[in-house]
Amino acid sequence: MRSVIIAANWKMHKTIMEAEDFIDRLKKEEDKLPSAQLVICAPYITLPVLSASLENLQVSLGAQNMHWAKEGAYTGEISPLMLRELGIRYVIVGHSERRLYFKEDNQMINYKVLAAFEYGLTPILCIGETEAERRGRRTADVIERQLREALRDVPQEAIRNLIVAYEPVWAIGSGNPASGEDANRVAHLIREIIGTLYSEEDASRMRVQYGGSVKADNIGEFMRYADIDGALVGGASLEVSSFLPLIREGVAAKEANS
Ligand code: 13P
């Protein structure tokens, strides 16, 4: 059985003080945290502080991006080595906001996935179609291409540690999530593609999240489906008062349906 993994993507939110405040509040509610893998992907600058203050909590830290090189003349970038030294375990790669606003393409995303594995970080690889692609019924093609290109040269022994987040671009921050059925259809397709590129066993072991307007009152709609193991959450992860109920609902829905 795959374990549930729910990740917060704080995006460009929270100063160091605000991040500390979040953790203080979370610690007060610690006894209400169900057992699941929880990850907070926070802005780089807050990671050192969070890594110290999360010590006794069952929450891991992730970055939202990184460069693929170990070091070099790349002004403004952060390397996988730097993240690893901080004890960071996860890194979001290929988020649609990075594809759109920072012109990341599948080739760059592929380098980042390779670098993440090389440095012992678990990549949360984001893929998903735009509204126009959805309307043009190109979702399956887009997903297949994004996966194939992002995973080029990724060795078989690494692949079961991969996490893929299916995030339809039109669902992000829109308050208009995909239906559970549609999300699960794509999650299933992702496993089929991994099964073709690697093996059935790898496909059944790697985890797939859904992301895009996930809230406490809709996460159950995704988690009840077999191919969805968790969620990547933006807006609703910013406050403990919205994130904690979301985690609880998500875990409960998976337990009720497994
Ligand atoms: P929202 O949950 O705010 O829609 O954001 C989803 C997302 O982009 C997570 O990476």
mmCIF file of N, CA, C and O and ligand atoms in Angstrom, residues 9 11 95 97 167 171-174 211-215 232-236, ligand 1:
data_model
loop_
_atom_site.group_PDB
_atom_site.id
_atom_site.type_symbol
_atom_site.label_atom_id
_atom_site.label_comp_id
_atom_site.label_asym_id
_atom_site.label_seq_id
_atom_site.Cartn_x
_atom_site.Cartn_y
_atom_site.Cartn_z
ATOM 1 N N ASN A 9 2.297 23.865 -0.820
ATOM 2 C CA ASN A 9 3.147 24.730 -1.638
ATOM 3 C C ASN A 9 2.792 26.168 -1.261
ATOM 4 O O ASN A 9 1.753 26.680 -1.680
ATOM 5 N N LYS A 11 4.228 28.760 -2.173
ATOM 6 C CA LYS A 11 4.548 29.720 -3.241
ATOM 7 C C LYS A 11 5.279 30.917 -2.641
ATOM 8 O O LYS A 11 6.059 30.739 -1.698
ATOM 9 N N HIS A 95 6.736 23.267 -11.674
ATOM 10 C CA HIS A 95 5.413 23.845 -11.395
ATOM 11 C C HIS A 95 4.974 24.719 -12.574
ATOM 12 O O HIS A 95 5.796 25.393 -13.194
ATOM 13 N N GLU A 97 3.604 27.483 -12.710
ATOM 14 C CA GLU A 97 3.947 28.911 -12.596
ATOM 15 C C GLU A 97 5.389 29.157 -13.026
ATOM 16 O O GLU A 97 5.706 30.219 -13.564
ATOM 17 N N GLU A 167 -1.441 18.671 -11.866
ATOM 18 C CA GLU A 167 -2.040 19.970 -11.569
ATOM 19 C C GLU A 167 -2.541 20.609 -12.857
ATOM 20 O O GLU A 167 -1.753 21.253 -13.582
ATOM 21 N N ALA A 171 -7.052 24.753 -13.048
ATOM 22 C CA ALA A 171 -7.640 24.509 -11.722
ATOM 23 C C ALA A 171 -6.861 25.216 -10.613
ATOM 24 O O ALA A 171 -7.345 25.332 -9.492
ATOM 25 N N ILE A 172 -5.658 25.686 -10.943
ATOM 26 C CA ILE A 172 -4.793 26.271 -9.910
ATOM 27 C C ILE A 172 -5.282 27.662 -9.529
ATOM 28 O O ILE A 172 -5.412 28.546 -10.392
ATOM 29 N N GLY A 173 -5.573 27.835 -8.261
ATOM 30 C CA GLY A 173 -5.956 29.143 -7.744
ATOM 31 C C GLY A 173 -7.259 29.672 -8.315
ATOM 32 O O GLY A 173 -7.577 30.848 -8.144
ATOM 33 N N SER A 174 -8.020 28.827 -8.966
ATOM 34 C CA SER A 174 -9.231 29.296 -9.649
ATOM 35 C C SER A 174 -10.494 29.019 -8.842
ATOM 36 O O SER A 174 -11.572 29.516 -9.184
ATOM 37 N N GLY A 211 -3.392 18.384 -7.625
ATOM 38 C CA GLY A 211 -3.294 19.760 -7.134
ATOM 39 C C GLY A 211 -4.136 20.689 -7.982
ATOM 40 O O GLY A 211 -4.275 20.506 -9.203
ATOM 41 N N GLY A 212 -4.702 21.700 -7.348
ATOM 42 C CA GLY A 212 -5.535 22.684 -8.048
ATOM 43 C C GLY A 212 -6.819 22.906 -7.290
ATOM 44 O O GLY A 212 -7.758 22.105 -7.388
ATOM 45 N N SER A 213 -6.839 23.994 -6.474
ATOM 46 C CA SER A 213 -8.036 24.362 -5.704
ATOM 47 C C SER A 213 -8.498 23.273 -4.744
ATOM 48 O O SER A 213 -9.705 23.088 -4.553
ATOM 49 N N VAL A 214 -7.530 22.556 -4.162
ATOM 50 C CA VAL A 214 -7.899 21.558 -3.150
ATOM 51 C C VAL A 214 -8.189 22.267 -1.824
ATOM 52 O O VAL A 214 -7.439 23.147 -1.398
ATOM 53 N N LYS A 215 -9.297 21.884 -1.209
ATOM 54 C CA LYS A 215 -9.717 22.456 0.077
ATOM 55 C C LYS A 215 -10.155 21.305 0.977
ATOM 56 O O LYS A 215 -10.334 20.175 0.495
ATOM 57 N N LEU A 232 -1.268 18.307 -3.610
ATOM 58 C CA LEU A 232 -0.321 19.425 -3.538
ATOM 59 C C LEU A 232 -1.200 20.676 -3.435
ATOM 60 O O LEU A 232 -2.014 20.947 -4.309
ATOM 61 N N VAL A 233 -1.029 21.369 -2.320
ATOM 62 C CA VAL A 233 -2.022 22.373 -1.933
ATOM 63 C C VAL A 233 -1.406 23.761 -1.861
ATOM 64 O O VAL A 233 -0.404 23.958 -1.164
ATOM 65 N N GLY A 234 -1.993 24.700 -2.556
ATOM 66 C CA GLY A 234 -1.531 26.089 -2.497
ATOM 67 C C GLY A 234 -2.280 26.862 -1.428
ATOM 68 O O GLY A 234 -2.001 26.752 -0.234
ATOM 69 N N GLY A 235 -3.259 27.635 -1.840
ATOM 70 C CA GLY A 235 -3.975 28.560 -0.957
ATOM 71 C C GLY A 235 -4.412 27.988 0.383
ATOM 72 O O GLY A 235 -4.211 28.609 1.436
ATOM 73 N N ALA A 236 -4.970 26.784 0.361
ATOM 74 C CA ALA A 236 -5.511 26.218 1.605
ATOM 75 C C ALA A 236 -4.428 25.715 2.550
ATOM 76 O O ALA A 236 -4.729 25.246 3.653
HETATM 77 P P1 13P B 1 -4.126 26.187 -5.205
HETATM 78 O O1 13P B 1 -4.345 25.095 -4.184
HETATM 79 O O2 13P B 1 -4.038 27.557 -4.573
HETATM 80 O O3 13P B 1 -5.082 26.100 -6.326
HETATM 81 O O4 13P B 1 -2.670 25.944 -5.828
HETATM 82 C C1 13P B 1 -2.352 24.687 -6.303
HETATM 83 C C2 13P B 1 -0.913 24.647 -6.617
HETATM 84 O O5 13P B 1 -0.446 25.273 -7.546
HETATM 85 C C3 13P B 1 -0.052 23.813 -5.760
HETATM 86 O O6 13P B 1 1.215 23.654 -6.314
#
